[in-house]
Coordinates of C-alpha atoms in Angstrom, one line a residue:
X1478 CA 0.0 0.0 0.0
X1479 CA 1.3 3.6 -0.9
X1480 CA 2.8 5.1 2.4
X1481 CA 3.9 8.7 3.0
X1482 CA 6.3 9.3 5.4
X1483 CA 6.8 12.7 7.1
X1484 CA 8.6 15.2 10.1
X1485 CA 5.4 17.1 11.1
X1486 CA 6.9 19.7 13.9
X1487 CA 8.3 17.7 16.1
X1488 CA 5.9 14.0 15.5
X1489 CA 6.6 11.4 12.7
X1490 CA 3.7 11.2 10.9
X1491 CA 2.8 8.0 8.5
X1492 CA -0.3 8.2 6.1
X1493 CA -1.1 4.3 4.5
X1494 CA -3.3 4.9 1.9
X1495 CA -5.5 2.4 0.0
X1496 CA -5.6 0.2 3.0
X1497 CA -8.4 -2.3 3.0
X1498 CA -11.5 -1.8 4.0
X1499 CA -13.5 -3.5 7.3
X1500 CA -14.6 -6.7 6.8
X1501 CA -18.6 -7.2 7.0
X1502 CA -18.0 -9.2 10.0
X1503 CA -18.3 -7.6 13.4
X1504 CA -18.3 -9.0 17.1
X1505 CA -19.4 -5.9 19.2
X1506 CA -20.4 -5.7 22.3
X1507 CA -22.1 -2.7 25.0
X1508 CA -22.8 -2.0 28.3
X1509 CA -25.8 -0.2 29.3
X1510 CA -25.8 2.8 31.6
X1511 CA -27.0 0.5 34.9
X1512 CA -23.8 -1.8 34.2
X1513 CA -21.5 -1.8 36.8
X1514 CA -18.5 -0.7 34.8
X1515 CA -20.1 2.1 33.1
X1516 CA -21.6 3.4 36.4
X1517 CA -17.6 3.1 37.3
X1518 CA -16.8 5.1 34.3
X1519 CA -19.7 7.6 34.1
X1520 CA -19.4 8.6 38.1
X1521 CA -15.4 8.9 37.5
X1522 CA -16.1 11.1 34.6
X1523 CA -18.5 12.9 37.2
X1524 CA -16.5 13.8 39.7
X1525 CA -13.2 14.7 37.2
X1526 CA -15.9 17.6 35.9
X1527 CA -17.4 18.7 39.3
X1528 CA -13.4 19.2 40.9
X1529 CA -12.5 20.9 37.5
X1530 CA -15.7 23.3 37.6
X1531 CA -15.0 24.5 41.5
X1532 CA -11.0 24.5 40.7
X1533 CA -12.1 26.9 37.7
X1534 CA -14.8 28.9 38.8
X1535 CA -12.2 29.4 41.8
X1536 CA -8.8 29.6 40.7
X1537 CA -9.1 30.3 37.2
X1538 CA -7.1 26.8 36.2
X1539 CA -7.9 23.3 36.1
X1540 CA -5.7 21.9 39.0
X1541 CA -4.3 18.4 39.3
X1542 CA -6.7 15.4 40.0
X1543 CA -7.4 12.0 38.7
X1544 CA -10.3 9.4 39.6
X1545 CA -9.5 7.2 36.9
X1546 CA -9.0 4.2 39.2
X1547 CA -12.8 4.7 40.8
X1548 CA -14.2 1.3 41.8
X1549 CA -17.6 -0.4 42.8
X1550 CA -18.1 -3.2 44.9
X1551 CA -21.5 -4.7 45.0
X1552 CA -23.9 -5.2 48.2
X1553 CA -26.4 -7.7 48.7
X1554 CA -29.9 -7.9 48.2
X1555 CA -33.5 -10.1 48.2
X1556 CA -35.6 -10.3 45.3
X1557 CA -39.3 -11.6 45.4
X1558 CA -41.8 -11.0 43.4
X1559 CA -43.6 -7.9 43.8
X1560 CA -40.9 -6.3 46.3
X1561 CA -37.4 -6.9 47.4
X1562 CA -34.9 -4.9 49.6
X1563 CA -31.4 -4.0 49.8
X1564 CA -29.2 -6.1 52.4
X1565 CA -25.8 -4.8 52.5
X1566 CA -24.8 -1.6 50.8
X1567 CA -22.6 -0.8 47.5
X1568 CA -19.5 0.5 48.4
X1569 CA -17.9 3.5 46.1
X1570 CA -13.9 3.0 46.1
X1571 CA -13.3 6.6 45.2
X1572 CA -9.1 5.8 44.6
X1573 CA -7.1 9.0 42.7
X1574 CA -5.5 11.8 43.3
X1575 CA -6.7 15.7 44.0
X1576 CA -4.9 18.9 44.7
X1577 CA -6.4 20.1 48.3
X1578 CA -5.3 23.6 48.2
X1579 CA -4.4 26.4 46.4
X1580 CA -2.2 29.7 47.8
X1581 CA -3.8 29.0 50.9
X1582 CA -7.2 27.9 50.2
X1583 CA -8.4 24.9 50.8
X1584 CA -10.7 23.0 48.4
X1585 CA -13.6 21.0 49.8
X1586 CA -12.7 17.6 47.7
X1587 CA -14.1 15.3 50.1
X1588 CA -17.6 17.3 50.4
X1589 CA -17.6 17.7 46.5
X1590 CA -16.8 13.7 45.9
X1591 CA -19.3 12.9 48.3
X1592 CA -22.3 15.4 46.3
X1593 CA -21.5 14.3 43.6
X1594 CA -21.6 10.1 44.2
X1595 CA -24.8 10.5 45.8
X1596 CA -26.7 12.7 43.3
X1597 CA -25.2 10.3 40.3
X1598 CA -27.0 7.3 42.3
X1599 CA -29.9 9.6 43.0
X1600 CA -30.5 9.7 39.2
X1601 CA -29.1 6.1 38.1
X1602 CA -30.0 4.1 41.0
X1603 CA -32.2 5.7 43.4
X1604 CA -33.1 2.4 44.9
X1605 CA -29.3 2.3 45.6
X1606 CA -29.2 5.7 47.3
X1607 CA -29.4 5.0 51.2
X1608 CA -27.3 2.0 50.6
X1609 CA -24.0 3.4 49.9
X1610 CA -20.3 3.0 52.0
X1611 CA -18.3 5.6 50.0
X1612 CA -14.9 5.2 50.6
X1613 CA -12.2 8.1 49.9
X1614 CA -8.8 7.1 48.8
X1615 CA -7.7 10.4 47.7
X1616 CA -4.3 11.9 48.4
X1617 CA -2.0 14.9 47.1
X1618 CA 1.2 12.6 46.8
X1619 CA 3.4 14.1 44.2
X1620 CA 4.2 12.3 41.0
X1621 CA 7.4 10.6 40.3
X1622 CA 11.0 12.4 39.4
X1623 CA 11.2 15.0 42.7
X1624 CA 14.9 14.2 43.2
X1625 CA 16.2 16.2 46.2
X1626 CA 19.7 17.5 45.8
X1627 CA 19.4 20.0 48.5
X1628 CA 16.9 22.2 50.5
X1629 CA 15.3 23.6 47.6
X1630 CA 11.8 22.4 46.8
X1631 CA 11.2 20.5 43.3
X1632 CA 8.7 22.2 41.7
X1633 CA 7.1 18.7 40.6
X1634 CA 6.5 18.6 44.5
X1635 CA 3.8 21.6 44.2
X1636 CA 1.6 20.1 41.2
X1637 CA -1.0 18.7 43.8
X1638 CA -0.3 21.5 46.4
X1639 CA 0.2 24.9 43.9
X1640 CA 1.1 28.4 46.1
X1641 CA -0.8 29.3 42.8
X1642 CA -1.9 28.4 39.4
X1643 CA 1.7 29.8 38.5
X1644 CA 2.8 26.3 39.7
X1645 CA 1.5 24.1 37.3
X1646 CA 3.4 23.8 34.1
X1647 CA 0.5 23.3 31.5
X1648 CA -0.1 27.2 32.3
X1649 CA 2.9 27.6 30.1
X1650 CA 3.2 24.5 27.8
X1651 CA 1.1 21.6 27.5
X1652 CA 2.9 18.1 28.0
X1653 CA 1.7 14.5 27.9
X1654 CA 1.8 13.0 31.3
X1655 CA 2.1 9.2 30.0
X1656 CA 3.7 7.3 26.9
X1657 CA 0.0 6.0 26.3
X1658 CA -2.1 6.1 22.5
X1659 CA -5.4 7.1 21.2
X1660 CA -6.9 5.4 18.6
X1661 CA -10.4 6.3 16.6
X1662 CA -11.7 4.9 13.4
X1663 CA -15.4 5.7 11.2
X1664 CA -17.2 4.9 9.9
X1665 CA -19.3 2.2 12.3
X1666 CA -21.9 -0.2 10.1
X1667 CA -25.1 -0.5 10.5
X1668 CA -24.9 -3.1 13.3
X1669 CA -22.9 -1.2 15.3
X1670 CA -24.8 2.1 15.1
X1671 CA -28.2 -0.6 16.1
X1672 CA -26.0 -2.3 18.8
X1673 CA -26.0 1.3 20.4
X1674 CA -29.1 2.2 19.4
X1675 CA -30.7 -1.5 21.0
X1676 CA -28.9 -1.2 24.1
X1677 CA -29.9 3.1 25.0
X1678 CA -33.3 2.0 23.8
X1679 CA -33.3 -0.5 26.5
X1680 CA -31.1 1.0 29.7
X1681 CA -31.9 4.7 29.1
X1682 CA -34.5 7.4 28.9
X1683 CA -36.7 6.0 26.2
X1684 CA -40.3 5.8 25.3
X1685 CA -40.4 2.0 26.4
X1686 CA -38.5 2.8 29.3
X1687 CA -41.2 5.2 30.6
X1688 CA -44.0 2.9 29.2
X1689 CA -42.3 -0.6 31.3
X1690 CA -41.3 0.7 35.2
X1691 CA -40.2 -3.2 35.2
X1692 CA -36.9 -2.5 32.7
X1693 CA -33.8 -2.4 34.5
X1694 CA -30.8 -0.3 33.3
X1695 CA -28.3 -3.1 33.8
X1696 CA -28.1 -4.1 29.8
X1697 CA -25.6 -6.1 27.9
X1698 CA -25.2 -7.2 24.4
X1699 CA -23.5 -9.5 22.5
X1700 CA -23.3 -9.3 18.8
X1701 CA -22.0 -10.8 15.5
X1702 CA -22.6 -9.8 12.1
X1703 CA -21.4 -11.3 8.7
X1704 CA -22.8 -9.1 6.3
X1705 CA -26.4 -10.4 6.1
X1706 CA -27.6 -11.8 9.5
X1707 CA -27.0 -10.8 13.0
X1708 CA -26.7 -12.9 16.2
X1709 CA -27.6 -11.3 19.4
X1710 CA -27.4 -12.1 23.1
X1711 CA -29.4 -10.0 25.6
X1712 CA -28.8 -8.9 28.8
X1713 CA -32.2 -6.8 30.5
X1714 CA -32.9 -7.2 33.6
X1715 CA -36.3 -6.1 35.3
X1716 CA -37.5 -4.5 38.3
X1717 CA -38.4 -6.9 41.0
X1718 CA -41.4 -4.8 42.5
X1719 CA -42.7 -3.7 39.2
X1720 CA -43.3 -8.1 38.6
X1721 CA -45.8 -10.2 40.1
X1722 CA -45.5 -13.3 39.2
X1723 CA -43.1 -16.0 37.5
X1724 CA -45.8 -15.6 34.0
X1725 CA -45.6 -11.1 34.9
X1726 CA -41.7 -12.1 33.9
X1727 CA -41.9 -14.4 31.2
X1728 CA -44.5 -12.2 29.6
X1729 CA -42.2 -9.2 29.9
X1730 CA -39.0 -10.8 28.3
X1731 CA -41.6 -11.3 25.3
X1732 CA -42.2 -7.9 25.3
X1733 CA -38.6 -7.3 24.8
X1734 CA -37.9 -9.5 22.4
X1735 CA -40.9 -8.7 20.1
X1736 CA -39.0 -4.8 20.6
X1737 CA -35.9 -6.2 19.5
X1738 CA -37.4 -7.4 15.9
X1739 CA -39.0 -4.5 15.5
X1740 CA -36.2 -1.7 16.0
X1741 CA -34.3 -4.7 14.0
X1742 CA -36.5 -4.8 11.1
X1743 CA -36.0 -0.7 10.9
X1744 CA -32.4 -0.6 11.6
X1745 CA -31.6 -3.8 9.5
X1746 CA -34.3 -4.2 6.9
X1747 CA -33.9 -7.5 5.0
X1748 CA -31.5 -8.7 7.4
X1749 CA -32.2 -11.6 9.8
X1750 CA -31.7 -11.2 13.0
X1751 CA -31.6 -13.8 15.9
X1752 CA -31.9 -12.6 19.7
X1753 CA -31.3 -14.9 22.7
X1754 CA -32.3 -13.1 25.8
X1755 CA -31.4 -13.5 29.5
X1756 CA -29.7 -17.0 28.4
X1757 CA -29.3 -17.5 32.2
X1758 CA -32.7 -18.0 33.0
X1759 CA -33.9 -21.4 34.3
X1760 CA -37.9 -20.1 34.5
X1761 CA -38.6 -23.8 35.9
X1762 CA -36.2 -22.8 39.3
X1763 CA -37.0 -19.6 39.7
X1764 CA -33.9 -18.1 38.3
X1765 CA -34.0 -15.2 36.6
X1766 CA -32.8 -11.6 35.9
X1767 CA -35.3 -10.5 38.5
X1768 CA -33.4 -7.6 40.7
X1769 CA -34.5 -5.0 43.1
X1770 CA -32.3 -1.6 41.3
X1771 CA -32.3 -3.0 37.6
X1772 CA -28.4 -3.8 38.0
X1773 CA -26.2 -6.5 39.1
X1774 CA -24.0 -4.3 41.6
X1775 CA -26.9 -4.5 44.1
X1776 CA -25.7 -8.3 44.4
X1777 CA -22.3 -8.9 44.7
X1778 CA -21.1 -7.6 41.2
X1779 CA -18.2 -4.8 40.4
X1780 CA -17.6 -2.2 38.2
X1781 CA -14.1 -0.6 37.4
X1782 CA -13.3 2.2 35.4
X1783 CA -11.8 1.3 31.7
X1784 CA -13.4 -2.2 31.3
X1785 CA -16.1 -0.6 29.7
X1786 CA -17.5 0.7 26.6
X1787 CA -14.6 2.7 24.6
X1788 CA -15.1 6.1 24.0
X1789 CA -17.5 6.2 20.8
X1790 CA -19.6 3.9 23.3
X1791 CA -18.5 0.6 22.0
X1792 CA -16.5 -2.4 22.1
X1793 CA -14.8 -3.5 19.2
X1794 CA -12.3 -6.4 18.9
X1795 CA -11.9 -6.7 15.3
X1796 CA -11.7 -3.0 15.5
X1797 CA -8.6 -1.1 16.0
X1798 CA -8.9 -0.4 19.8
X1799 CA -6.9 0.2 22.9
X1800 CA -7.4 -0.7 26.5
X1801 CA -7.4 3.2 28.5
X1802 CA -9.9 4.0 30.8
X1803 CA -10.5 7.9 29.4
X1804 CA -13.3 8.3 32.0
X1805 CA -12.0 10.3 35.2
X1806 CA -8.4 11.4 34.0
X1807 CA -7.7 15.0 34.1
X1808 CA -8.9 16.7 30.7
X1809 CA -5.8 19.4 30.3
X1810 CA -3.0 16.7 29.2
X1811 CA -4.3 13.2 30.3
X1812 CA -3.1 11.6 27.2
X1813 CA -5.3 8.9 27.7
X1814 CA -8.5 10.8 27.5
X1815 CA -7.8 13.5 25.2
X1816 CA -5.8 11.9 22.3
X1817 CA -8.6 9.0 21.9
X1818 CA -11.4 11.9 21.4
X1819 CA -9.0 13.5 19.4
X1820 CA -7.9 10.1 17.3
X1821 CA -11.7 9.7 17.0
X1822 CA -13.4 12.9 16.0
X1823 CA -10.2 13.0 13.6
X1824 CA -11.3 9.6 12.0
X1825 CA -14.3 11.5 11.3
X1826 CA -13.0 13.9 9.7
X1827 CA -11.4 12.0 7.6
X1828 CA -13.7 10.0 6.4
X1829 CA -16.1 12.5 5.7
X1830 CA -13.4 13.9 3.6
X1831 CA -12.2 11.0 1.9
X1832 CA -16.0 9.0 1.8
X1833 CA -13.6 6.1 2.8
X1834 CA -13.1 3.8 5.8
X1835 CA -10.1 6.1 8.4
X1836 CA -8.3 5.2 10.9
X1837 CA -6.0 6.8 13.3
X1838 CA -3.2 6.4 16.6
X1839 CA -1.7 9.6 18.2
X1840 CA 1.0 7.7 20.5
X1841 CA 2.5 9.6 23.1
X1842 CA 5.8 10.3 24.7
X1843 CA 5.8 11.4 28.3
X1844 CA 7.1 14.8 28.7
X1845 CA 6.6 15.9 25.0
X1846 CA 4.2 18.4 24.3
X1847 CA 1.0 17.5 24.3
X1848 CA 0.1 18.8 20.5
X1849 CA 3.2 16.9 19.4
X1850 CA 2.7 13.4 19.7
X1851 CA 5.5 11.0 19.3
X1852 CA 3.8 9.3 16.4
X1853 CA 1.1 9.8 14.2
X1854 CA -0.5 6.9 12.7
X1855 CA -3.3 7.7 9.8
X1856 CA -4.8 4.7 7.6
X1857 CA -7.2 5.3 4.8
X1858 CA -9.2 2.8 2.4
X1859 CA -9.2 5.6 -0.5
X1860 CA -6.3 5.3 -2.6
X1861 CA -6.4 9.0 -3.7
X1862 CA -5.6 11.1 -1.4
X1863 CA -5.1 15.0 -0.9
X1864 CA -2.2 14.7 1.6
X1865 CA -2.0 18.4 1.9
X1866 CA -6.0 18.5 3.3
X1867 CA -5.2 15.5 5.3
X1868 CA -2.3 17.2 7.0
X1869 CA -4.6 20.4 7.6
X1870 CA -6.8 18.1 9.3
X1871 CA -4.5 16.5 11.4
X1872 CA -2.9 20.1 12.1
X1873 CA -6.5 21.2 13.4
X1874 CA -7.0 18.3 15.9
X1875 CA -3.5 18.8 17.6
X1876 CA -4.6 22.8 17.8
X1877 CA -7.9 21.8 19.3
X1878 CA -6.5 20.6 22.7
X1879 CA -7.5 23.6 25.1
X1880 CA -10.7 23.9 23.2
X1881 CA -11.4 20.0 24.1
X1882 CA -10.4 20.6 27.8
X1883 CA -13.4 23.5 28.0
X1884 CA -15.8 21.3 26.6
X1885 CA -14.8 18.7 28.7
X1886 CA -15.1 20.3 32.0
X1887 CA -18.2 22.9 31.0
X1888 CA -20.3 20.6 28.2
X1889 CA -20.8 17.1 30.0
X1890 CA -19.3 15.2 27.3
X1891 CA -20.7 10.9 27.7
X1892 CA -17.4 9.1 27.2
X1893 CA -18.9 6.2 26.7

């Protein structure tokens, strides 16, 4: 395949062109918003936009924090029909870093954490609410590479306790803080755009949501495609209270299913498509996806951030993909948020502007600036190509960094 091979500023950059396109088969899968990981990922995410508001509205700067290693362990519950309670709470692992003060003043972290856990289950999983042990691992340890030499200060010492903004770095210049990539690729297929659209219609704000109190949140899909036909396992759970009766249940997974064909017959016309749903279930015994919150961390399940859906909301294997958990890091030069939106909205780009399949990996170098990646990767199918346009829009996502930090901390970007 033609390859062009470039110095651009200080990256290498590599453009493959003519590169083949996807294959019509796909194995995707997505977790639904009452998951345990993305509850992990979305309250993460959360709580990396609350601290950056305050630090903002406050200080005028974005100061040092990282949640990106937020966990959930699951409690314990009882499920009958027609009720069910909560028997041992969910405890919220709130493990990261966050700069406490600032010239003197002190920032409320543990009081903003705390708001903001309990609001996010107040909304997700209000059942969940009074059932919480949140547990703060924070700290304001400084990063590696203080050497002392003498009874001077390292100024690395100050990122997580600045006299003032004046003490962190990316006021000045912004670098990566990891060797880490970002990888992004459009466009999705059909199935993939339905996987999304199957799973939100299901776990989310949606007209059957509203209509069926008995739909949990906690959805999971499973799906292959090879072109023609698509293969599906189902995960919905439902609403212990909201079902009466082992038939209430069996009559409600029909209701979903018959849902299914339908959104399948408009999203895939002339395609068959083959659901199995809550493949668990033993009817017979009694064992079923019956819960009390609609989600699997009210028994015993966990959710950590970055096992997750990526960050265009999907998992891809046969995709190009990488394994960063984007959801809580620090949105001014956390490589491993902002250079997979970036590798992402850049595919896009791309692809709009060569109507061909794009794919692209910013890989970073700690300690180089942040709009100068270590190496640029960019794959297209179309085997004419304007390099000069491509380069303009590679130049415009490496520009766009402090523009994707305010719409990260104002906008309340999903991740995932």
């Amino acid at each position: 395949m033609p390859r062009t091979s470039m110095t651009f500023g200080k990256s290498h950059l590599v453009i493959e062109t003519g590169t083949h396109e996807h294959s019509g088969t796909t194995i995707v899968e997505r977790k639904g918003l009452g998951h345990p990981d993305t509850l992990a990922d979305h309250l993460a995410e959360r709580l990396s936009r609350a601290y950056s508001q305050y630090t903002v509205q406050h200080f005028g700067a974005v100061l040092h924090h990282n949640f990106d290693k937020l966990a959930l362990l699951g409690g314990a519950s009882e499920v009958r029909y027609g009720g069910g309670k909560m028997t041992a709470p969910v405890r919220v692992l709130v493990n990261g870093r966050a700069a406490p003060i600032c010239g003197g003043a002190r920032i409320p972290v543990l009081e903003i954490v705390e708001a903001e856990v309990r609001e996010f289950f107040a909304e997700r999983l209000p059942e969940v609410l009074g059932h919480l042990d949140i547990s703060f691992n924070i700290t304001s340890n400084s990063s590696p590479g203080a050497v002392l030499t003498g009874d001077a200060v390292p100024d690395r010492t100050r990122w997580f306790n600045p006299r003032s903004v004046d003490d962190l770095r990316e006021r000045l210049v912004r670098f990566s803080n990891d060797t880490s990539l970002g990888t992004g690729w459009a466009p999705e297929n059909s199935f993939e755009s339905f996987v999304r659209e199957l799973v939100n219609h299901f776990s989310g704000q949606s007209d059957f949501t509203q209509s069926h109190a008995w739909c949990g949140s906690d959805v999971k899909l499973m799906g292959y495609w090879d072109g023609e036909s698509a293969d599906i396992v189902l995960c919905v759970p439902q609403k212990s209270r909201h079902v009466g009766s082992r038939a209430d249940y069996i009559r409600n997974t029909e209701t979903v299913l018959a849902e299914c064909h339908r959104l399948a017959g408009l999203r895939l016309p002339g395609a068959e498509a083959r659901f199995r749903l809550n493949a668990r279930d033993m009817p017979e015994k009694d064992e079923l996806y019956l819960t009390y919150t609609g989600s699997s961390i009210e028994s015993g399940d966990e959710g950590v951030v970055g096992r997750g859906n990526r960050i265009n909301g999907l998992i891809t294997p046969l995709r190009p993909m990488n394994l960063e958990g984007a959801n809580g890091k620090n949105p001014v030069y956390h490589v491993g948020k902002l250079y997979n939106i970036a590798a992402q909205r850049l595919a896009e780009r791309l692809h709009e502007t060569t109507d061909g399949h794009a794919e692209v990996h910013l890989v970073s170098t700690t300690g180089q600036r942040l709009d100068q990646p270590w190496r640029i990767l960019v794959r297209l199918s179309s085997p004419d190509v304007e390099v000069d346009k491509v380069l303009a829009l590679v130049s415009e996502a490496l520009d766009g960094f402090p523009a994707l930090t305010d719409e990260l901390v104002s906008d309340g970007m999903v991740l995932s």
